[in-house]
Short mmCIF file of C-alpha atoms in Angstrom, two decimals:
data_model
loop_
_atom_site.label_atom_id
_atom_site.label_comp_id
_atom_site.label_asym_id
_atom_site.label_seq_id
_atom_site.Cartn_x
_atom_site.Cartn_y
_atom_site.Cartn_z
CA MET A 7 16.44 42.03 26.38
CA ASP A 8 16.39 41.57 30.27
CA ARG A 9 13.98 43.26 32.71
CA GLU A 10 16.47 46.08 33.40
CA GLN A 11 16.78 46.79 29.81
CA TYR A 12 12.97 46.94 29.21
CA ILE A 13 12.34 49.18 32.21
CA LYS A 14 15.15 51.46 30.99
CA VAL A 15 13.68 51.80 27.55
CA MET A 16 10.23 52.17 28.76
CA ASP A 17 11.14 54.88 31.43
CA PHE A 18 12.77 56.75 28.63
CA VAL A 19 9.53 56.70 26.53
CA ARG A 20 7.60 57.60 29.79
CA SER A 21 9.82 60.43 30.36
CA LYS A 22 9.16 62.22 27.15
CA LYS A 23 6.04 64.37 26.71
CA HIS A 24 3.46 62.42 25.03
CA GLY A 25 5.95 59.61 24.50
CA ILE A 26 3.60 56.71 25.30
CA SER A 27 0.79 58.36 23.09
CA ILE A 28 3.35 58.74 20.13
CA ILE A 29 4.49 55.19 20.39
CA TYR A 30 1.01 53.87 20.50
CA ILE A 31 -0.69 56.10 17.92
CA THR A 32 2.23 55.36 15.57
CA GLY A 33 1.86 51.62 15.99
CA LYS A 34 -1.86 52.09 15.26
CA ILE A 35 -1.40 54.19 12.08
CA ILE A 36 1.20 51.74 10.61
CA THR A 37 -1.20 48.91 11.32
CA PHE A 38 -4.16 50.84 9.80
CA LEU A 39 -2.17 52.17 6.57
CA THR A 40 -0.93 48.54 6.02
CA ALA A 41 -4.44 47.13 6.16
CA LEU A 42 -5.79 49.89 3.89
CA VAL A 43 -3.19 49.56 1.28
CA TYR A 44 -3.61 45.61 1.14
CA ILE A 45 -7.40 45.93 1.10
CA ILE A 46 -7.11 48.67 -1.93
CA THR A 47 -4.57 46.36 -3.60
CA ALA A 48 -7.10 43.39 -3.47
CA ALA A 49 -10.05 45.48 -4.57
CA LEU A 50 -8.13 46.88 -7.52
CA LEU A 51 -7.14 43.24 -8.38
CA VAL A 52 -10.83 42.22 -8.28
CA TYR A 53 -11.88 45.42 -10.27
CA MET A 54 -9.27 44.52 -13.04
CA LYS A 55 -10.38 40.92 -13.01
CA ASP A 56 -6.82 40.07 -12.25
CA ILE A 57 -6.26 36.55 -11.20
CA ARG A 58 -3.42 37.59 -8.98
CA VAL A 59 -6.08 38.31 -6.34
CA ILE A 60 -6.30 34.63 -5.51
CA ARG A 61 -2.87 34.80 -4.18
CA VAL A 62 -3.03 38.05 -2.65
CA ILE A 63 -5.98 36.87 -0.47
CA ALA A 64 -5.08 33.12 -0.10
CA VAL A 65 -1.32 33.34 0.91
CA PRO A 66 -1.77 35.86 3.72
CA ALA A 67 -4.97 34.11 4.84
CA ALA A 68 -3.17 30.63 4.99
CA GLY A 69 0.04 32.14 6.61
CA PHE A 70 -1.99 33.97 9.36
CA ILE A 71 -3.96 30.65 10.26
CA LEU A 72 -0.66 28.54 10.29
CA LEU A 73 1.26 30.96 12.25
CA SER A 74 -1.80 31.36 14.70
CA ALA A 75 -1.93 27.54 15.45
CA ALA A 76 1.83 27.47 15.96
CA ARG A 77 1.92 30.43 18.21
CA ALA A 78 -1.10 28.98 20.31
CA LYS A 79 0.73 25.54 20.52
CA TYR A 80 4.07 27.10 21.61
CA ASN A 81 2.45 29.60 23.86
CA ALA A 82 5.37 31.68 24.93
CA GLU A 83 5.41 34.33 27.83
CA ARG A 84 5.41 37.84 26.92
CA PRO A 85 7.89 40.17 28.48
CA TYR A 86 5.44 41.75 31.03
CA GLU A 87 4.40 38.34 32.15
CA LYS A 88 8.03 37.09 32.59
CA TYR A 89 9.45 40.16 34.09
CA GLY A 90 6.47 41.47 35.99
CA PHE A 91 6.07 44.91 34.76
CA LYS A 92 3.38 47.06 33.04
CA PRO A 93 3.70 47.30 29.28
CA LEU A 94 3.31 50.83 27.61
CA PHE A 95 0.24 49.67 25.99
CA PRO A 96 -2.90 48.29 27.85
CA LYS A 97 -2.16 44.57 27.38
CA ASP A 98 -3.50 41.62 29.61
CA THR A 99 -2.91 38.87 27.02
CA HIS A 100 -1.21 35.69 28.61
CA GLY A 101 1.17 33.90 26.34
CA LYS A 102 0.83 33.63 22.55
CA SER A 103 3.89 35.95 22.20
CA PHE A 104 6.22 33.97 19.83
CA PRO A 105 6.28 34.80 16.93
CA SER A 106 4.53 38.18 16.91
CA ARG A 107 1.23 38.16 14.69
CA HIS A 108 1.26 41.84 14.26
CA VAL A 109 4.79 41.87 12.76
CA PHE A 110 3.99 38.74 10.73
CA SER A 111 0.85 40.36 9.29
CA LEU A 112 2.66 43.50 8.24
CA PHE A 113 5.30 41.37 6.44
CA ILE A 114 2.92 38.99 4.74
CA CYS A 115 0.73 42.17 3.73
CA ALA A 116 4.03 43.72 2.48
CA GLY A 117 4.86 40.47 0.21
CA ALA A 118 1.29 40.63 -1.17
CA VAL A 119 1.42 44.21 -1.99
CA SER A 120 4.88 43.97 -3.39
CA TYR A 121 3.71 41.00 -5.49
CA VAL A 122 1.62 43.59 -7.47
CA TYR A 123 2.86 47.22 -6.62
CA PRO A 124 6.64 46.85 -5.38
CA LEU A 125 7.10 50.40 -4.26
CA PRO A 126 4.16 50.49 -1.74
CA GLY A 127 5.09 47.09 -0.64
CA ILE A 128 8.53 48.31 0.19
CA ILE A 129 7.10 50.96 2.18
CA ILE A 130 4.99 48.48 4.18
CA TYR A 131 8.34 46.43 4.74
CA ILE A 132 9.84 49.57 6.41
CA MET A 133 6.81 50.22 8.41
CA GLY A 134 6.95 46.49 9.54
CA VAL A 135 10.46 47.16 10.88
CA MET A 136 9.05 50.22 12.66
CA LEU A 137 6.15 48.36 14.13
CA ALA A 138 8.57 45.38 15.51
CA VAL A 139 10.49 48.06 17.40
CA ILE A 140 7.47 49.56 18.70
CA ARG A 141 6.38 46.37 19.94
CA VAL A 142 9.51 45.56 21.70
CA VAL A 143 9.84 49.04 23.16
CA ALA A 144 6.27 48.73 24.48
CA GLY A 145 7.25 45.73 26.41
CA VAL A 146 4.65 43.29 24.74
CA HIS A 147 7.11 41.23 22.64
CA PHE A 148 10.64 40.19 22.96
CA PRO A 149 13.05 40.83 20.09
CA LYS A 150 12.97 37.13 19.13
CA ASP A 151 9.30 37.37 18.96
CA VAL A 152 9.26 40.18 16.25
CA ILE A 153 12.22 38.73 14.45
CA ALA A 154 10.66 35.40 14.07
CA GLY A 155 7.31 37.10 13.04
CA ALA A 156 9.03 39.25 10.16
CA LEU A 157 11.03 36.10 9.06
CA ALA A 158 8.10 34.06 8.92
CA GLY A 159 6.12 36.89 6.93
CA ILE A 160 9.07 37.13 4.44
CA LEU A 161 9.34 33.15 4.06
CA CYS A 162 5.62 32.92 3.40
CA SER A 163 5.83 35.69 0.80
CA MET A 164 8.74 34.19 -0.80
CA ALA A 165 6.81 30.87 -0.92
CA GLY A 166 3.52 32.30 -1.94
CA PHE A 167 4.41 34.80 -4.36
CA ALA A 168 7.24 33.37 -6.22
CA ASP A 169 6.61 32.96 -9.96
CA ILE A 170 6.17 29.26 -10.68
#
């Protein structure tokens, strides 16, 4: 997206009554619900003494660390830095835009939950797509950032949760 497209989308959100609040709160709810379902999944596995808990914890942790390191090294500009506009959400982070760690986290958590409970995992994947759209609409990520975050989460899940 270019500057004009971001401005047009953000102006549309701003023109709606409570538009920014709805987008912001929806993103927070999606993130909270994903974390909650992931934690409950891990806790249930611990309670049931299910060995899968090791993968459910280790795969997202390792993926998060690796993605964070790659992202810091690449250090890509965010849309609001490149185009000089104010994002819909309060954000003053510089760089570290590619890939989106928020979207990656939802997709890797979706993979972890799907490994144990497929239906809630599928719901989290859908919420991950919603969050990706929110992050772009808010002007804090480029589409390539969220696509790369989602793909990284899916690929890490495929590698980490494949039956050996």
